């Protein structure tokens, strides 16, 4: 399964049957009442609510500044931008803004949509967009209907009823992956809340169970290996479950089994600061959503050694380390995937330390492509070449070449935990295999690493010799990058050749290495959804050249001896040593 987004399935292509059923649905009785009073479940951004209220419309990487404009008065600069407008995710942001200001803007924009598109015309009538729009409107119905003129309130309720009828007829045409989940979840939520729509509950519930069985593998993962995609699917399943239970219905066994499979994976991919590991196009998630989802799941079981969806997790003391320890997605599942094999992220308590640059799609096509390359990950890269190659001319730019063999082994040591990972992503081009070892101490105060480039077979030695000849025996250049979170203050001591890292908690970590490589502290960026632009940060870079069949670099991240084990911002986290 590929969890599609607007890049993989152009969401504004409204088919003939969708147009036909949209018009049929909107010609019927527009009345409607709620049988229950749903609570808001989606979490919005206060900062984005302020931006929207001020006329800054940031959707899908494009920013339109038009102070004083209503949302339907602006001209969308791209199909993805337009899709986000019609998905109504902005309702949660306006709810986060709160007060009369957020409420009245939300009411005007929803009524404006009904005026412009509520007759079944326009680009918004696809099952996936309608499903997400219904979910947002029903969840925020109390805000939308509060202090509203009765006729206007009837228009909103009637429109939701019409959209539910349309979705009840057309959800089966939704593409697979996230689009199908959005359509079915929206139909279940609306059918459970709106009077007279309960005939859709049974078919939609069965459809969601079948979809969950098909799309979520036995290990609780999805082929995109995108942690944020997995959280989104889990959240939709939880929302559908809550709607069914509130309406007196029992979710299907397959529905509940899928949630049980996903929950431990999400818990393993949770850093000690409460955010998700940022890999393969996924961000850290909306603040608080991951913890809310895990709390709602009721999961209390200990985390096993894994791996989980191809990721390995090391945890001790205040420290968590999450490593991409599997081959990247390919073909349709890879449209957001990164060349990140052997990359890692590291968090101490509530403070991220080492990160990957993150998802760049929301900042435009240039950032989208750059964020997927190996230099944007905290790992080793050769001569500026990515370990997986991104297609330039294929639709959606999938990964087309990458590691064929990725091996990972995790074992406990007397004084900590060791993870060994290797991949052959450079074997075809340079004859070199990249192996990486992580040793996390039992107290979590040090992470020792080793990067090894080796010609593992005779054929690889021949290939490496050919490359060396082409390079006049100057060696194959490599860089090992450690991208820092923007809140980390870094200082390079050039005399002692180490980097001092100070976290906002007061913790101090030191980075050092062994070898003849060059150490530098260079600019970097941190990409995260909800921001108007990329955040500037720094990266530690080790630069060297592979001159023989085996090149080894050892490095260490160690907490300063003056940093205590316990600080006021301590975030309690079960460690592997305690399991």
mmCIF file with all atom_site columns, N, CA, C and O in Angstrom, residues 210-230:
data_model
loop_
_atom_site.group_PDB
_atom_site.id
_atom_site.type_symbol
_atom_site.label_atom_id
_atom_site.label_alt_id
_atom_site.label_comp_id
_atom_site.label_asym_id
_atom_site.label_entity_id
_atom_site.label_seq_id
_atom_site.pdbx_PDB_ins_code
_atom_site.Cartn_x
_atom_site.Cartn_y
_atom_site.Cartn_z
_atom_site.occupancy
_atom_site.B_iso_or_equiv
_atom_site.pdbx_formal_charge
_atom_site.auth_seq_id
_atom_site.auth_comp_id
_atom_site.auth_asym_id
_atom_site.auth_atom_id
_atom_site.pdbx_PDB_model_num
ATOM 1  N N  . UNK A 1 210 ? -12.201 -3.811 6.422  1.00 0.00 ? 210 UNK A N  1
ATOM 2  C CA . UNK A 1 210 ? -11.513 -4.433 5.281  1.00 0.00 ? 210 UNK A CA 1
ATOM 3  C C  . UNK A 1 210 ? -10.297 -3.610 4.861  1.00 0.00 ? 210 UNK A C  1
ATOM 4  O O  . UNK A 1 210 ? -9.230  -4.163 4.558  1.00 0.00 ? 210 UNK A O  1
ATOM 5  N N  . UNK A 1 211 ? -10.446 -2.299 4.863  1.00 0.00 ? 211 UNK A N  1
ATOM 6  C CA . UNK A 1 211 ? -9.347  -1.423 4.457  1.00 0.00 ? 211 UNK A CA 1
ATOM 7  C C  . UNK A 1 211 ? -8.190  -1.535 5.438  1.00 0.00 ? 211 UNK A C  1
ATOM 8  O O  . UNK A 1 211 ? -7.016  -1.591 5.034  1.00 0.00 ? 211 UNK A O  1
ATOM 9  N N  . UNK A 1 212 ? -8.503  -1.562 6.732  1.00 0.00 ? 212 UNK A N  1
ATOM 10 C CA . UNK A 1 212 ? -7.447  -1.662 7.741  1.00 0.00 ? 212 UNK A CA 1
ATOM 11 C C  . UNK A 1 212 ? -6.693  -2.987 7.612  1.00 0.00 ? 212 UNK A C  1
ATOM 12 O O  . UNK A 1 212 ? -5.464  -3.026 7.739  1.00 0.00 ? 212 UNK A O  1
ATOM 13 N N  . UNK A 1 213 ? -7.416  -4.062 7.349  1.00 0.00 ? 213 UNK A N  1
ATOM 14 C CA . UNK A 1 213 ? -6.770  -5.362 7.178  1.00 0.00 ? 213 UNK A CA 1
ATOM 15 C C  . UNK A 1 213 ? -5.839  -5.354 5.970  1.00 0.00 ? 213 UNK A C  1
ATOM 16 O O  . UNK A 1 213 ? -4.730  -5.905 6.009  1.00 0.00 ? 213 UNK A O  1
ATOM 17 N N  . UNK A 1 214 ? -6.272  -4.727 4.907  1.00 0.00 ? 214 UNK A N  1
ATOM 18 C CA . UNK A 1 214 ? -5.497  -4.715 3.662  1.00 0.00 ? 214 UNK A CA 1
ATOM 19 C C  . UNK A 1 214 ? -4.295  -3.776 3.752  1.00 0.00 ? 214 UNK A C  1
ATOM 20 O O  . UNK A 1 214 ? -3.201  -4.107 3.267  1.00 0.00 ? 214 UNK A O  1
ATOM 21 N N  . UNK A 1 215 ? -4.467  -2.616 4.346  1.00 0.00 ? 215 UNK A N  1
ATOM 22 C CA . UNK A 1 215 ? -3.455  -1.565 4.250  1.00 0.00 ? 215 UNK A CA 1
ATOM 23 C C  . UNK A 1 215 ? -2.413  -1.592 5.371  1.00 0.00 ? 215 UNK A C  1
ATOM 24 O O  . UNK A 1 215 ? -1.319  -1.050 5.205  1.00 0.00 ? 215 UNK A O  1
ATOM 25 N N  . UNK A 1 216 ? -2.743  -2.197 6.508  1.00 0.00 ? 216 UNK A N  1
ATOM 26 C CA . UNK A 1 216 ? -1.821  -2.197 7.659  1.00 0.00 ? 216 UNK A CA 1
ATOM 27 C C  . UNK A 1 216 ? -1.283  -3.608 7.823  1.00 0.00 ? 216 UNK A C  1
ATOM 28 O O  . UNK A 1 216 ? -2.052  -4.548 8.021  1.00 0.00 ? 216 UNK A O  1
ATOM 29 N N  . UNK A 1 217 ? 0.030   -3.767 7.737  1.00 0.00 ? 217 UNK A N  1
ATOM 30 C CA . UNK A 1 217 ? 0.596   -5.115 7.716  1.00 0.00 ? 217 UNK A CA 1
ATOM 31 C C  . UNK A 1 217 ? 0.541   -5.770 9.092  1.00 0.00 ? 217 UNK A C  1
ATOM 32 O O  . UNK A 1 217 ? 0.143   -5.147 10.091 1.00 0.00 ? 217 UNK A O  1
ATOM 33 N N  . UNK A 1 218 ? 0.963   -7.021 9.151  1.00 0.00 ? 218 UNK A N  1
ATOM 34 C CA . UNK A 1 218 ? 0.855   -7.785 10.392 1.00 0.00 ? 218 UNK A CA 1
ATOM 35 C C  . UNK A 1 218 ? 1.735   -7.219 11.498 1.00 0.00 ? 218 UNK A C  1
ATOM 36 O O  . UNK A 1 218 ? 1.488   -7.469 12.677 1.00 0.00 ? 218 UNK A O  1
ATOM 37 N N  . UNK A 1 219 ? 2.766   -6.452 11.121 1.00 0.00 ? 219 UNK A N  1
ATOM 38 C CA . UNK A 1 219 ? 3.624   -5.834 12.128 1.00 0.00 ? 219 UNK A CA 1
ATOM 39 C C  . UNK A 1 219 ? 3.159   -4.464 12.557 1.00 0.00 ? 219 UNK A C  1
ATOM 40 O O  . UNK A 1 219 ? 3.830   -3.795 13.359 1.00 0.00 ? 219 UNK A O  1
ATOM 41 N N  . UNK A 1 220 ? 2.015   -4.004 12.034 1.00 0.00 ? 220 UNK A N  1
ATOM 42 C CA . UNK A 1 220 ? 1.493   -2.694 12.425 1.00 0.00 ? 220 UNK A CA 1
ATOM 43 C C  . UNK A 1 220 ? 2.072   -1.540 11.654 1.00 0.00 ? 220 UNK A C  1
ATOM 44 O O  . UNK A 1 220 ? 1.959   -0.391 12.078 1.00 0.00 ? 220 UNK A O  1
ATOM 45 N N  . UNK A 1 221 ? 2.679   -1.806 10.503 1.00 0.00 ? 221 UNK A N  1
ATOM 46 C CA . UNK A 1 221 ? 3.291   -0.745 9.713  1.00 0.00 ? 221 UNK A CA 1
ATOM 47 C C  . UNK A 1 221 ? 2.631   -0.572 8.365  1.00 0.00 ? 221 UNK A C  1
ATOM 48 O O  . UNK A 1 221 ? 1.718   -1.317 7.983  1.00 0.00 ? 221 UNK A O  1
ATOM 49 N N  . UNK A 1 222 ? 3.106   0.441  7.626  1.00 0.00 ? 222 UNK A N  1
ATOM 50 C CA . UNK A 1 222 ? 2.651   0.703  6.263  1.00 0.00 ? 222 UNK A CA 1
ATOM 51 C C  . UNK A 1 222 ? 3.872   0.768  5.363  1.00 0.00 ? 222 UNK A C  1
ATOM 52 O O  . UNK A 1 222 ? 4.965   1.119  5.813  1.00 0.00 ? 222 UNK A O  1
ATOM 53 N N  . UNK A 1 223 ? 3.734   0.429  4.085  1.00 0.00 ? 223 UNK A N  1
ATOM 54 C CA . UNK A 1 223 ? 4.897   0.378  3.200  1.00 0.00 ? 223 UNK A CA 1
ATOM 55 C C  . UNK A 1 223 ? 5.624   1.699  3.005  1.00 0.00 ? 223 UNK A C  1
ATOM 56 O O  . UNK A 1 223 ? 6.797   1.702  2.640  1.00 0.00 ? 223 UNK A O  1
ATOM 57 N N  . UNK A 1 224 ? 4.973   2.827  3.209  1.00 0.00 ? 224 UNK A N  1
ATOM 58 C CA . UNK A 1 224 ? 5.674   4.104  3.083  1.00 0.00 ? 224 UNK A CA 1
ATOM 59 C C  . UNK A 1 224 ? 6.736   4.281  4.168  1.00 0.00 ? 224 UNK A C  1
ATOM 60 O O  . UNK A 1 224 ? 7.634   5.090  4.026  1.00 0.00 ? 224 UNK A O  1
ATOM 61 N N  . UNK A 1 225 ? 6.601   3.549  5.261  1.00 0.00 ? 225 UNK A N  1
ATOM 62 C CA . UNK A 1 225 ? 7.499   3.652  6.423  1.00 0.00 ? 225 UNK A CA 1
ATOM 63 C C  . UNK A 1 225 ? 7.553   5.072  6.965  1.00 0.00 ? 225 UNK A C  1
ATOM 64 O O  . UNK A 1 225 ? 8.533   5.480  7.598  1.00 0.00 ? 225 UNK A O  1
ATOM 65 N N  . UNK A 1 226 ? 6.509   5.816  6.757  1.00 0.00 ? 226 UNK A N  1
ATOM 66 C CA . UNK A 1 226 ? 6.416   7.199  7.230  1.00 0.00 ? 226 UNK A CA 1
ATOM 67 C C  . UNK A 1 226 ? 5.704   7.194  8.584  1.00 0.00 ? 226 UNK A C  1
ATOM 68 O O  . UNK A 1 226 ? 4.510   6.897  8.664  1.00 0.00 ? 226 UNK A O  1
ATOM 69 N N  . UNK A 1 227 ? 6.407   7.500  9.679  1.00 0.00 ? 227 UNK A N  1
ATOM 70 C CA . UNK A 1 227 ? 5.768   7.437  10.999 1.00 0.00 ? 227 UNK A CA 1
ATOM 71 C C  . UNK A 1 227 ? 4.548   8.353  11.131 1.00 0.00 ? 227 UNK A C  1
ATOM 72 O O  . UNK A 1 227 ? 3.567   7.990  11.788 1.00 0.00 ? 227 UNK A O  1
ATOM 73 N N  . UNK A 1 228 ? 4.599   9.529  10.500 1.00 0.00 ? 228 UNK A N  1
ATOM 74 C CA . UNK A 1 228 ? 3.461   10.435 10.621 1.00 0.00 ? 228 UNK A CA 1
ATOM 75 C C  . UNK A 1 228 ? 2.251   9.916  9.847  1.00 0.00 ? 228 UNK A C  1
ATOM 76 O O  . UNK A 1 228 ? 1.108   10.111 10.270 1.00 0.00 ? 228 UNK A O  1
ATOM 77 N N  . UNK A 1 229 ? 2.483   9.247  8.706  1.00 0.00 ? 229 UNK A N  1
ATOM 78 C CA . UNK A 1 229 ? 1.379   8.584  8.014  1.00 0.00 ? 229 UNK A CA 1
ATOM 79 C C  . UNK A 1 229 ? 0.705   7.574  8.932  1.00 0.00 ? 229 UNK A C  1
ATOM 80 O O  . UNK A 1 229 ? -0.526  7.479  8.984  1.00 0.00 ? 229 UNK A O  1
ATOM 81 N N  . UNK A 1 230 ? 1.526   6.807  9.638  1.00 0.00 ? 230 UNK A N  1
ATOM 82 C CA . UNK A 1 230 ? 0.978   5.778  10.530 1.00 0.00 ? 230 UNK A CA 1
ATOM 83 C C  . UNK A 1 230 ? 0.169   6.414  11.652 1.00 0.00 ? 230 UNK A C  1
ATOM 84 O O  . UNK A 1 230 ? -0.906  5.921  12.015 1.00 0.00 ? 230 UNK A O  1
#
